């Protein structure tokens, strides 16, 4: 089904809005974990320092020291990951659509979730234009229908 540009824009906006909402909730979870675990700031500082030292060691040719620092960085990252895991914080924002991760596009094409939303928009628009409340048997006018039977007897 082909959708108008207006409907597609609205569907993509809805997907974008849900992505923003999910990202905001994710960032709030992260901020809460940092607030409740001050050791994370220290871990982050150590990671920055040790990562810089790794670069200096590599440039100076001290590969043994660089490898030692890499192991320390890996241990700090694991410690940081354990804190977040204990707080039940995922590694990335939760997405409603696993195909496009709430971007609206999967494999370079419009995602099926956007098409579903566009269909819902069109359906809602169609329903709003139909007088379903006034279309009842009680208020129907049978004068528009012939009382004579056709060749099939109907």
Tab-separated table of C-alpha atoms in Angstrom:
chain	number	residue	atom	x	y	z
A	1	UNK	CA	0.000	0.000	0.000
A	2	UNK	CA	1.327	3.421	-0.931
A	3	UNK	CA	1.121	6.117	1.710
A	4	UNK	CA	1.093	9.865	1.291
A	5	UNK	CA	4.183	11.813	2.320
A	6	UNK	CA	2.172	13.400	5.125
A	7	UNK	CA	1.208	10.007	6.578
A	8	UNK	CA	4.774	8.701	6.278
A	9	UNK	CA	6.142	11.830	7.964
A	10	UNK	CA	3.710	11.352	10.844
A	11	UNK	CA	4.597	7.651	11.162
A	12	UNK	CA	8.326	8.432	11.147
A	13	UNK	CA	7.736	11.184	13.716
A	14	UNK	CA	5.989	8.701	15.998
A	15	UNK	CA	8.897	6.262	15.678
A	16	UNK	CA	11.375	9.075	16.320
A	17	UNK	CA	9.385	10.247	19.357
A	18	UNK	CA	9.362	6.763	20.862
A	19	UNK	CA	13.119	6.486	20.230
A	20	UNK	CA	13.690	9.816	21.999
A	21	UNK	CA	11.494	8.751	24.905
A	22	UNK	CA	13.374	5.470	25.240
A	23	UNK	CA	16.753	7.222	25.038
A	24	UNK	CA	15.702	9.763	27.668
A	25	UNK	CA	14.581	6.983	30.030
A	26	UNK	CA	17.865	5.157	29.393
A	27	UNK	CA	19.912	8.283	30.134
A	28	UNK	CA	17.929	8.812	33.336
A	29	UNK	CA	18.689	5.242	34.409
A	30	UNK	CA	22.394	5.878	33.784
A	31	UNK	CA	22.296	9.126	35.742
A	32	UNK	CA	20.589	7.353	38.649
A	33	UNK	CA	23.242	4.640	38.674
A	34	UNK	CA	26.001	7.253	38.732
A	35	UNK	CA	24.215	9.106	41.519
A	36	UNK	CA	23.877	5.944	43.626
A	37	UNK	CA	27.364	4.597	42.828
A	38	UNK	CA	29.993	7.337	43.209
A	39	UNK	CA	32.758	4.807	42.500
A	40	UNK	CA	31.742	4.982	38.833
A	41	UNK	CA	33.177	8.494	38.538
A	42	UNK	CA	36.477	7.217	39.901
A	43	UNK	CA	36.413	4.268	37.488
A	44	UNK	CA	35.760	6.627	34.576
A	45	UNK	CA	38.662	8.868	35.622
A	46	UNK	CA	40.985	5.886	35.874
A	47	UNK	CA	39.833	4.640	32.462
A	48	UNK	CA	40.681	7.986	30.868
A	49	UNK	CA	44.110	8.122	32.493
A	50	UNK	CA	45.014	4.529	31.691
A	51	UNK	CA	43.758	4.820	28.102
A	52	UNK	CA	45.964	7.861	27.580
A	53	UNK	CA	48.922	5.987	29.062
A	54	UNK	CA	48.288	3.085	26.683
A	55	UNK	CA	48.576	5.464	23.730
A	56	UNK	CA	51.841	6.888	25.083
A	57	UNK	CA	53.252	3.401	25.641
A	58	UNK	CA	52.371	2.339	22.119
A	59	UNK	CA	53.967	5.465	20.627
A	60	UNK	CA	57.092	4.937	22.688
A	61	UNK	CA	57.281	1.234	21.783
A	62	UNK	CA	56.703	-0.051	25.325
A	63	UNK	CA	54.299	-2.828	24.339
A	64	UNK	CA	54.704	-4.751	27.601
A	65	UNK	CA	53.507	-1.771	29.643
A	66	UNK	CA	50.723	-1.111	27.120
A	67	UNK	CA	49.507	-4.704	27.501
A	68	UNK	CA	49.557	-4.398	31.294
A	69	UNK	CA	47.505	-1.203	31.075
A	70	UNK	CA	45.051	-2.853	28.657
A	71	UNK	CA	44.442	-5.589	31.216
A	72	UNK	CA	43.809	-2.946	33.878
A	73	UNK	CA	41.397	-1.113	31.546
A	74	UNK	CA	39.571	-4.387	30.854
A	75	UNK	CA	39.280	-5.033	34.598
A	76	UNK	CA	37.918	-1.514	35.185
A	77	UNK	CA	35.405	-1.935	32.339
A	78	UNK	CA	34.291	-5.249	33.830
A	79	UNK	CA	33.891	-3.607	37.239
A	80	UNK	CA	31.852	-0.807	35.673
A	81	UNK	CA	29.698	-3.330	33.783
A	82	UNK	CA	29.014	-5.234	37.015
A	83	UNK	CA	27.716	-2.069	38.686
A	84	UNK	CA	25.332	-1.421	35.790
A	85	UNK	CA	24.265	-5.070	35.639
A	86	UNK	CA	23.522	-5.032	39.378
A	87	UNK	CA	21.313	-1.985	38.793
A	88	UNK	CA	19.517	-3.804	35.927
A	89	UNK	CA	20.497	-1.144	33.413
A	90	UNK	CA	20.729	-2.465	29.852
A	91	UNK	CA	23.726	-1.700	27.675
A	92	UNK	CA	21.579	0.282	25.232
A	93	UNK	CA	18.118	1.859	25.193
A	94	UNK	CA	15.179	-0.507	24.892
A	95	UNK	CA	13.649	-0.412	21.435
A	96	UNK	CA	10.099	-1.347	20.520
A	97	UNK	CA	11.155	-2.552	17.085
A	98	UNK	CA	14.066	-5.008	16.993
A	99	UNK	CA	14.340	-4.672	13.205
A	100	UNK	CA	15.119	-0.961	12.974
A	101	UNK	CA	15.881	-0.205	16.640
A	102	UNK	CA	13.293	2.581	16.404
A	103	UNK	CA	15.081	4.423	13.602
A	104	UNK	CA	12.338	3.754	11.059
A	105	UNK	CA	14.680	2.081	8.595
A	106	UNK	CA	15.933	-1.501	8.349
A	107	UNK	CA	18.363	-2.698	5.693
A	108	UNK	CA	18.135	0.632	3.886
A	109	UNK	CA	14.362	0.446	3.540
A	110	UNK	CA	11.364	1.760	5.410
A	111	UNK	CA	10.779	-0.574	8.349
A	112	UNK	CA	7.591	-2.583	8.698
A	113	UNK	CA	6.875	-0.828	12.012
A	114	UNK	CA	6.609	2.507	10.156
A	115	UNK	CA	4.305	0.940	7.587
A	116	UNK	CA	2.146	-0.488	10.400
A	117	UNK	CA	1.893	2.939	12.048
A	118	UNK	CA	1.090	4.528	8.670
A	119	UNK	CA	-1.677	1.957	8.177
A	120	UNK	CA	-3.084	2.776	11.606
A	121	UNK	CA	-3.014	6.497	10.782
A	122	UNK	CA	-4.879	5.883	7.517
A	123	UNK	CA	-7.389	3.606	9.248
A	124	UNK	CA	-8.044	6.180	11.984
A	125	UNK	CA	-8.449	8.904	9.392
A	126	UNK	CA	-10.872	6.772	7.421
A	127	UNK	CA	-12.932	5.985	10.510
A	128	UNK	CA	-13.103	9.628	11.500
A	129	UNK	CA	-14.625	10.432	8.092
A	130	UNK	CA	-17.276	7.725	8.301
A	131	UNK	CA	-20.561	8.405	10.103
A	132	UNK	CA	-20.636	5.035	11.866
A	133	UNK	CA	-22.606	6.356	14.838
A	134	UNK	CA	-25.509	7.316	12.591
A	135	UNK	CA	-25.361	4.160	10.468
A	136	UNK	CA	-27.760	1.852	12.286
A	137	UNK	CA	-30.666	-0.345	11.302
A	138	UNK	CA	-32.996	1.896	13.289
A	139	UNK	CA	-32.320	4.948	11.156
A	140	UNK	CA	-31.773	3.266	7.794
A	141	UNK	CA	-34.102	4.197	4.954
A	142	UNK	CA	-35.287	1.210	2.942
A	143	UNK	CA	-36.742	3.365	0.167
A	144	UNK	CA	-33.365	3.201	-1.570
A	145	UNK	CA	-33.765	-0.551	-2.074
A	146	UNK	CA	-36.065	-2.133	-4.592
A	147	UNK	CA	-38.705	-4.534	-3.364
A	148	UNK	CA	-38.613	-6.397	-6.668
A	149	UNK	CA	-36.498	-9.499	-6.911
A	150	UNK	CA	-33.742	-9.701	-9.491
A	151	UNK	CA	-33.087	-12.620	-11.868
A	152	UNK	CA	-31.351	-14.547	-9.081
A	153	UNK	CA	-34.323	-14.161	-6.807
A	154	UNK	CA	-32.688	-11.768	-4.441
